[in-house]
Amino acid sequence: MLPHENNPNKKTKLSHSDGEELVHLWNHCFNCGSAPILGLRYECTSCPAGPDNDLCEKCYEKFQKGEIQHPREDTPAAAMDIKTHHFNPVQGKPARLYEKWLQIPLPAVPAPQVPDHFVVRPIFCSGPDAAIGGYAFLVAAAGHHSPLLLTALHVMDEMIKKKGFDCTDNNKNYTGREMPGAISEVQFYDVFAANWMMAPLGTAAPMLVLPNARRGDEEPCSHRDIAAFFVKNPGALNPAPLAQKTPGVGEPVWLAAKLPGEATIRTQAAVVVEKTGRTFVFRFEAMESERPKYTSGAPVLDKKGEVVGINVGGGFFRGQRLGHANHVENIRSHLSSC
Ligand SMILES: [Zn+2]
Ligand SMILES: [Zn+2]
């Protein structure tokens, strides 16, 4: 067990509001598995962003008594030798805000084809240091001669923390040049191969300077969660176009990722339930048992197979599975800012 303490900067008294059901839609408790977390949530801000950082109130009490191991042995955080784990208490949001997301029907539309050599698994390299990320994908973006490799910025969080950068809003001096200066190369692999580590597809560098990209916004605000790289050797790759427009509420979208145990099906259908300047939320047809894991950075597609978002997070509400993404209007605005 590693030593731990609360962040002294965050001692605000958090109270349960009267009789209202408060939920953390986008978080599950890594110890007891409750999803969503109800009431207070305790989030470790020392570990890289990921699904193993949140505890419900009851499990946090157990953690304080030394009854729960954190980080778990099989997580990237365990290998990082983090001396102190700061857990911040966070209050939930009223469940009534999300009821409307369950009412929107999913249209029956055939899934788009996901070609080979488009969806990839990235390894971020900084000199001798390397960190595996979730997903990334290749796009043909207007104004750029070579394809770009896109992912969510928080997918790089292990490397961000190794380098000691703060890419959140807390750092008012952040310019977007910090990580591009540190990343020597991204190696990317075929995520659909039987053994992805044996299926290298290419390399990308340098990282684009995106001055408005940030990690750590409160979910489901994903409008700033983006990282992009120039692809060095685009020969055998299949970059997809960026869609003209993000689909609206009630329209279908698909997450493209490797499904558990499936070699041939590459998409999971969802319906858009909310779209604003800051977020893009969708509800899946498939349930927990079919959920592909660690899909941050995977592409979200429209019915033509064009990219409408970068997958950023997922959660559960009343047994239904939800996801949120950084949508294409935001992607375009980031890419035109550099
Ligand atoms: Zn728990
Ligand atoms: Zn931690």
GROMACS .gro file of C-alpha atoms and ligand atoms in nm:
model
  340
    1MET     CA    1   0.000   0.000   0.000
    2LEU     CA    2   0.133   0.339  -0.094
    3PRO     CA    3   0.090   0.637   0.136
    4HIS     CA    4  -0.200   0.864   0.056
    5GLU     CA    5  -0.370   1.181   0.169
    6ASN     CA    6  -0.640   1.421   0.064
    7ASN     CA    7  -0.546   1.718  -0.149
    8PRO     CA    8  -0.521   2.003   0.102
    9ASN     CA    9  -0.637   2.250  -0.164
   10LYS     CA   10  -0.976   2.085  -0.198
   11LYS     CA   11  -1.129   2.081   0.147
   12THR     CA   12  -1.463   2.229   0.043
   13LYS     CA   13  -1.747   2.082   0.244
   14LEU     CA   14  -1.958   1.873   0.009
   15SER     CA   15  -2.315   1.799   0.112
   16HIS     CA   16  -2.580   1.572  -0.033
   17SER     CA   17  -2.867   1.781  -0.164
   18ASP     CA   18  -3.204   1.708  -0.004
   19GLY     CA   19  -3.357   1.387  -0.125
   20GLU     CA   20  -3.214   1.428  -0.475
   21GLU     CA   21  -3.049   1.129  -0.642
   22LEU     CA   22  -2.690   1.234  -0.724
   23VAL     CA   23  -2.488   1.028  -0.968
   24HIS     CA   24  -2.146   1.023  -1.135
   25LEU     CA   25  -2.257   0.899  -1.471
   26TRP     CA   26  -1.909   0.872  -1.622
   27ASN     CA   27  -1.735   0.696  -1.335
   28HIS     CA   28  -1.740   0.351  -1.179
   29CYS     CA   29  -1.585   0.245  -0.848
   30PHE     CA   30  -1.270   0.045  -0.924
   31ASN     CA   31  -1.315  -0.155  -0.605
   32CYS     CA   32  -1.683  -0.254  -0.585
   33GLY     CA   33  -1.768  -0.187  -0.950
   34SER     CA   34  -2.076   0.029  -0.882
   35ALA     CA   35  -2.171   0.220  -1.199
   36PRO     CA   36  -2.263   0.494  -1.187
   37ILE     CA   37  -2.112   0.599  -0.852
   38LEU     CA   38  -2.381   0.746  -0.625
   39GLY     CA   39  -2.325   1.034  -0.379
   40LEU     CA   40  -1.966   1.139  -0.326
   41ARG     CA   41  -1.690   1.014  -0.555
   42TYR     CA   42  -1.321   1.011  -0.460
   43GLU     CA   43  -1.091   1.062  -0.757
   44CYS     CA   44  -0.715   1.001  -0.753
   45THR     CA   45  -0.555   1.294  -0.930
   46SER     CA   46  -0.200   1.152  -0.901
   47CYS     CA   47  -0.252   0.853  -1.131
   48PRO     CA   48  -0.280   0.891  -1.510
   49ALA     CA   49  -0.639   0.946  -1.625
   50GLY     CA   50  -0.817   0.614  -1.654
   51PRO     CA   51  -1.098   0.392  -1.537
   52ASP     CA   52  -0.918   0.272  -1.221
   53ASN     CA   53  -0.900   0.601  -1.034
   54ASP     CA   54  -1.242   0.643  -0.870
   55LEU     CA   55  -1.383   0.511  -0.544
   56CYS     CA   56  -1.734   0.535  -0.402
   57GLU     CA   57  -1.767   0.677  -0.051
   58LYS     CA   58  -1.781   0.336   0.119
   59CYS     CA   59  -1.478   0.204  -0.065
   60TYR     CA   60  -1.282   0.523   0.004
   61GLU     CA   61  -1.335   0.462   0.377
   62LYS     CA   62  -1.195   0.111   0.327
   63PHE     CA   63  -0.900   0.256   0.134
   64GLN     CA   64  -0.822   0.492   0.421
   65LYS     CA   65  -0.812   0.194   0.656
   66GLY     CA   66  -0.565   0.022   0.424
   67GLU     CA   67  -0.812  -0.245   0.311
   68ILE     CA   68  -0.795  -0.164  -0.061
   69GLN     CA   69  -0.491  -0.165  -0.286
   70HIS     CA   70  -0.442   0.136  -0.511
   71PRO     CA   71  -0.312   0.150  -0.777
   72ARG     CA   72  -0.390  -0.205  -0.883
   73GLU     CA   73  -0.089  -0.413  -0.986
   74ASP     CA   74  -0.205  -0.451  -1.348
   75THR     CA   75  -0.238  -0.076  -1.419
   76PRO     CA   76   0.020   0.159  -1.577
   77ALA     CA   77   0.010   0.366  -1.257
   78ALA     CA   78   0.154   0.074  -1.057
   79ALA     CA   79   0.477   0.088  -1.259
   80MET     CA   80   0.520   0.462  -1.210
   81ASP     CA   81   0.630   0.468  -0.845
   82ILE     CA   82   0.395   0.751  -0.747
   83LYS     CA   83   0.478   0.835  -0.386
   84THR     CA   84   0.155   1.004  -0.284
   85HIS     CA   85  -0.198   0.950  -0.414
   86HIS     CA   86  -0.419   1.257  -0.378
   87PHE     CA   87  -0.790   1.172  -0.366
   88ASN     CA   88  -1.031   1.460  -0.421
   89PRO     CA   89  -1.397   1.432  -0.316
   90VAL     CA   90  -1.637   1.526  -0.596
   91GLN     CA   91  -2.013   1.570  -0.569
   92GLY     CA   92  -2.250   1.399  -0.815
   93LYS     CA   93  -2.505   1.555  -1.050
   94PRO     CA   94  -2.884   1.516  -1.026
   95ALA     CA   95  -2.995   1.197  -1.205
   96ARG     CA   96  -3.298   1.380  -1.348
   97LEU     CA   97  -3.065   1.564  -1.590
   98TYR     CA   98  -3.003   1.239  -1.776
   99GLU     CA   99  -3.349   1.076  -1.792
  100LYS     CA  100  -3.417   1.230  -2.133
  101TRP     CA  101  -3.113   1.054  -2.278
  102LEU     CA  102  -3.289   0.719  -2.232
  103GLN     CA  103  -3.602   0.820  -2.427
  104ILE     CA  104  -3.445   0.868  -2.772
  105PRO     CA  105  -3.490   0.563  -2.999
  106LEU     CA  106  -3.197   0.410  -3.184
  107PRO     CA  107  -3.262   0.410  -3.561
  108ALA     CA  108  -3.211   0.087  -3.757
  109VAL     CA  109  -2.937   0.186  -4.005
  110PRO     CA  110  -2.665  -0.048  -4.141
  111ALA     CA  111  -2.321   0.003  -3.986
  112PRO     CA  112  -2.044   0.159  -4.199
  113GLN     CA  113  -1.744  -0.051  -4.302
  114VAL     CA  114  -1.428   0.005  -4.101
  115PRO     CA  115  -1.131  -0.050  -4.334
  116ASP     CA  116  -0.798  -0.204  -4.232
  117HIS     CA  117  -0.515   0.031  -4.132
  118PHE     CA  118  -0.739   0.313  -4.008
  119VAL     CA  119  -0.797   0.241  -3.637
  120VAL     CA  120  -0.470   0.190  -3.448
  121ARG     CA  121  -0.308   0.141  -3.109
  122PRO     CA  122  -0.046   0.409  -3.031
  123ILE     CA  123   0.276   0.397  -2.830
  124PHE     CA  124   0.400   0.744  -2.734
  125CYS     CA  125   0.779   0.774  -2.725
  126SER     CA  126   0.990   1.038  -2.558
  127GLY     CA  127   1.352   0.941  -2.611
  128PRO     CA  128   1.392   0.612  -2.421
  129ASP     CA  129   1.054   0.646  -2.244
  130ALA     CA  130   0.747   0.481  -2.397
  131ALA     CA  131   0.380   0.466  -2.292
  132ILE     CA  132   0.101   0.265  -2.453
  133GLY     CA  133  -0.219   0.459  -2.516
  134GLY     CA  134  -0.577   0.344  -2.577
  135TYR     CA  135  -0.669   0.410  -2.939
  136ALA     CA  136  -0.585   0.651  -3.219
  137PHE     CA  137  -0.692   0.674  -3.584
  138LEU     CA  138  -0.586   0.819  -3.918
  139VAL     CA  139  -0.767   1.107  -4.087
  140ALA     CA  140  -0.722   1.297  -4.411
  141ALA     CA  141  -0.762   1.658  -4.296
  142ALA     CA  142  -0.807   1.952  -4.531
  143GLY     CA  143  -0.500   2.177  -4.546
  144HIS     CA  144  -0.260   1.900  -4.443
  145HIS     CA  145  -0.060   1.713  -4.708
  146SER     CA  146  -0.003   1.399  -4.506
  147PRO     CA  147  -0.268   1.216  -4.302
  148LEU     CA  148  -0.292   1.302  -3.933
  149LEU     CA  149  -0.296   1.061  -3.641
  150LEU     CA  150  -0.568   1.173  -3.396
  151THR     CA  151  -0.640   1.068  -3.039
  152ALA     CA  152  -0.767   1.220  -2.715
  153LEU     CA  153  -0.507   1.418  -2.515
  154HIS     CA  154  -0.586   1.222  -2.196
  155VAL     CA  155  -0.479   0.901  -2.374
  156MET     CA  156  -0.125   1.041  -2.335
  157ASP     CA  157  -0.169   1.098  -1.964
  158GLU     CA  158   0.088   0.840  -1.854
  159MET     CA  159   0.352   1.021  -2.061
  160ILE     CA  160   0.218   1.365  -1.958
  161LYS     CA  161   0.262   1.269  -1.591
  162LYS     CA  162   0.605   1.110  -1.652
  163LYS     CA  163   0.717   1.439  -1.807
  164GLY     CA  164   0.565   1.640  -1.522
  165PHE     CA  165   0.342   1.860  -1.740
  166ASP     CA  166   0.005   1.994  -1.630
  167CYS     CA  167  -0.217   2.009  -1.940
  168THR     CA  168  -0.529   2.108  -1.743
  169ASP     CA  169  -0.698   2.441  -1.686
  170ASN     CA  170  -0.518   2.462  -1.349
  171ASN     CA  171  -0.201   2.552  -1.538
  172LYS     CA  172  -0.257   2.904  -1.671
  173ASN     CA  173   0.086   2.899  -1.837
  174TYR     CA  174   0.003   2.602  -2.058
  175THR     CA  175   0.071   2.682  -2.425
  176GLY     CA  176   0.020   2.350  -2.605
  177ARG     CA  177   0.392   2.337  -2.696
  178GLU     CA  178   0.493   2.130  -2.393
  179MET     CA  179   0.409   1.780  -2.514
  180PRO     CA  180   0.507   1.841  -2.881
  181GLY     CA  181   0.852   1.937  -2.748
  182ALA     CA  182   0.879   1.614  -2.550
  183ILE     CA  183   0.735   1.352  -2.787
  184SER     CA  184   0.997   1.213  -3.024
  185GLU     CA  185   0.762   0.979  -3.210
  186VAL     CA  186   0.438   0.783  -3.198
  187GLN     CA  187   0.458   0.423  -3.316
  188PHE     CA  188   0.123   0.283  -3.421
  189TYR     CA  189  -0.003  -0.072  -3.463
  190ASP     CA  190  -0.298  -0.256  -3.617
  191VAL     CA  191  -0.550  -0.278  -3.333
  192PHE     CA  192  -0.751  -0.547  -3.517
  193ALA     CA  193  -0.452  -0.782  -3.563
  194ALA     CA  194  -0.452  -1.102  -3.354
  195ASN     CA  195  -0.143  -0.969  -3.177
  196TRP     CA  196  -0.122  -0.594  -3.229
  197MET     CA  197   0.236  -0.568  -3.104
  198MET     CA  198   0.342  -0.784  -3.399
  199ALA     CA  199   0.158  -0.560  -3.649
  200PRO     CA  200   0.334  -0.221  -3.674
  201LEU     CA  201   0.175   0.013  -3.930
  202GLY     CA  202   0.392   0.323  -3.914
  203THR     CA  203   0.517   0.617  -3.715
  204ALA     CA  204   0.402   0.974  -3.660
  205ALA     CA  205   0.582   1.295  -3.560
  206PRO     CA  206   0.595   1.576  -3.485
  207MET     CA  207   0.295   1.636  -3.259
  208LEU     CA  208   0.091   1.939  -3.366
  209VAL     CA  209   0.082   2.240  -3.133
  210LEU     CA  210  -0.288   2.278  -3.045
  211PRO     CA  211  -0.301   2.577  -2.808
  212ASN     CA  212  -0.661   2.515  -2.697
  213ALA     CA  213  -0.630   2.141  -2.624
  214ARG     CA  214  -0.661   2.044  -2.255
  215ARG     CA  215  -0.723   1.733  -2.051
  216GLY     CA  216  -0.920   1.709  -1.731
  217ASP     CA  217  -1.240   1.897  -1.818
  218GLU     CA  218  -1.540   1.775  -1.624
  219GLU     CA  219  -1.712   1.493  -1.812
  220PRO     CA  220  -1.892   1.488  -2.048
  221CYS     CA  221  -1.725   1.810  -2.171
  222SER     CA  222  -1.483   1.668  -2.424
  223HIS     CA  223  -1.439   1.965  -2.658
  224ARG     CA  224  -1.072   2.019  -2.569
  225ASP     CA  225  -0.956   1.657  -2.540
  226ILE     CA  226  -0.750   1.611  -2.857
  227ALA     CA  227  -0.394   1.534  -2.968
  228ALA     CA  228  -0.274   1.520  -3.330
  229PHE     CA  229   0.046   1.408  -3.507
  230PHE     CA  230   0.177   1.422  -3.863
  231VAL     CA  231   0.209   1.074  -4.014
  232LYS     CA  232   0.556   1.007  -4.157
  233ASN     CA  233   0.495   0.713  -4.392
  234PRO     CA  234   0.136   0.720  -4.517
  235GLY     CA  235   0.173   0.457  -4.792
  236ALA     CA  236  -0.035   0.156  -4.681
  237LEU     CA  237  -0.274   0.342  -4.453
  238ASN     CA  238  -0.645   0.415  -4.492
  239PRO     CA  239  -0.716   0.757  -4.343
  240ALA     CA  240  -1.089   0.842  -4.323
  241PRO     CA  241  -1.229   1.185  -4.406
  242LEU     CA  242  -1.360   1.415  -4.136
  243ALA     CA  243  -1.740   1.445  -4.174
  244GLN     CA  244  -1.882   1.781  -4.276
  245LYS     CA  245  -2.104   1.794  -3.970
  246THR     CA  246  -2.172   1.616  -3.639
  247PRO     CA  247  -2.500   1.416  -3.648
  248GLY     CA  248  -2.783   1.564  -3.442
  249VAL     CA  249  -2.993   1.416  -3.161
  250GLY     CA  250  -3.172   1.100  -3.278
  251GLU     CA  251  -2.919   1.021  -3.554
  252PRO     CA  252  -2.703   0.706  -3.545
  253VAL     CA  253  -2.326   0.694  -3.485
  254TRP     CA  254  -2.082   0.404  -3.442
  255LEU     CA  255  -1.781   0.354  -3.217
  256ALA     CA  256  -1.507   0.175  -3.414
  257ALA     CA  257  -1.303  -0.048  -3.182
  258LYS     CA  258  -1.196  -0.409  -3.128
  259LEU     CA  259  -1.479  -0.591  -2.954
  260PRO     CA  260  -1.412  -0.859  -2.694
  261GLY     CA  261  -1.355  -1.190  -2.871
  262GLU     CA  262  -1.464  -1.053  -3.210
  263ALA     CA  263  -1.236  -1.039  -3.512
  264THR     CA  264  -1.487  -0.935  -3.778
  265ILE     CA  265  -1.730  -0.686  -3.620
  266ARG     CA  266  -1.559  -0.352  -3.569
  267THR     CA  267  -1.844  -0.117  -3.477
  268GLN     CA  268  -2.093  -0.065  -3.198
  269ALA     CA  269  -2.411   0.125  -3.282
  270ALA     CA  270  -2.528   0.422  -3.074
  271VAL     CA  271  -2.777   0.709  -3.104
  272VAL     CA  272  -2.687   1.074  -3.043
  273VAL     CA  273  -2.867   1.200  -2.731
  274GLU     CA  274  -2.701   1.538  -2.680
  275LYS     CA  275  -2.487   1.773  -2.884
  276THR     CA  276  -2.357   2.112  -2.770
  277GLY     CA  277  -2.042   2.314  -2.831
  278ARG     CA  278  -1.878   2.137  -2.538
  279THR     CA  279  -2.007   1.784  -2.566
  280PHE     CA  280  -2.139   1.508  -2.786
  281VAL     CA  281  -2.317   1.226  -2.600
  282PHE     CA  282  -2.453   0.899  -2.740
  283ARG     CA  283  -2.630   0.592  -2.602
  284PHE     CA  284  -2.522   0.245  -2.711
  285GLU     CA  285  -2.743  -0.038  -2.821
  286ALA     CA  286  -2.506  -0.302  -2.677
  287MET     CA  287  -2.468  -0.373  -2.307
  288GLU     CA  288  -2.181  -0.407  -2.062
  289SER     CA  289  -2.088  -0.764  -2.156
  290GLU     CA  290  -2.008  -0.655  -2.512
  291ARG     CA  291  -1.816  -0.345  -2.411
  292PRO     CA  292  -1.472  -0.299  -2.567
  293LYS     CA  293  -1.230  -0.173  -2.298
  294TYR     CA  294  -1.000   0.130  -2.290
  295THR     CA  295  -1.142   0.283  -2.609
  296SER     CA  296  -1.047   0.645  -2.544
  297GLY     CA  297  -0.909   0.790  -2.863
  298ALA     CA  298  -1.109   0.557  -3.093
  299PRO     CA  299  -1.304   0.714  -3.380
  300VAL     CA  300  -1.680   0.771  -3.375
  301LEU     CA  301  -1.824   0.738  -3.727
  302ASP     CA  302  -2.139   0.838  -3.915
  303LYS     CA  303  -2.329   0.609  -4.154
  304LYS     CA  304  -2.086   0.690  -4.438
  305GLY     CA  305  -1.787   0.586  -4.225
  306GLU     CA  306  -1.665   0.946  -4.191
  307VAL     CA  307  -1.522   1.065  -3.860
  308VAL     CA  308  -1.764   1.260  -3.639
  309GLY     CA  309  -1.575   1.239  -3.309
  310ILE     CA  310  -1.285   1.121  -3.092
  311ASN     CA  311  -1.415   0.886  -2.824
  312VAL     CA  312  -1.335   1.032  -2.479
  313GLY     CA  313  -1.539   0.859  -2.208
  314GLY     CA  314  -1.813   0.614  -2.119
  315GLY     CA  315  -2.058   0.540  -1.843
  316PHE     CA  316  -2.381   0.373  -1.732
  317PHE     CA  317  -2.722   0.503  -1.636
  318ARG     CA  318  -3.018   0.282  -1.541
  319GLY     CA  319  -2.843  -0.012  -1.705
  320GLN     CA  320  -2.791   0.171  -2.035
  321ARG     CA  321  -2.442   0.238  -2.171
  322LEU     CA  322  -2.343   0.591  -2.274
  323GLY     CA  323  -2.039   0.747  -2.437
  324HIS     CA  324  -1.913   1.096  -2.512
  325ALA     CA  325  -1.676   1.230  -2.775
  326ASN     CA  326  -1.497   1.540  -2.897
  327HIS     CA  327  -1.703   1.616  -3.206
  328VAL     CA  328  -1.589   1.708  -3.554
  329GLU     CA  329  -1.674   2.079  -3.538
  330ASN     CA  330  -1.435   2.104  -3.242
  331ILE     CA  331  -1.173   1.883  -3.409
  332ARG     CA  332  -1.177   2.115  -3.711
  333SER     CA  333  -1.144   2.424  -3.499
  334HIS     CA  334  -0.843   2.276  -3.311
  335LEU     CA  335  -0.673   2.171  -3.635
  336SER     CA  336  -0.718   2.515  -3.790
  337SER     CA  337  -0.570   2.682  -3.480
  338CYS     CA  338  -0.218   2.549  -3.535
  339ZN      ZN  339  -1.713   0.112  -0.422
  340ZN      ZN  340  -0.359   0.698  -0.762
   0.00000   0.00000   0.00000
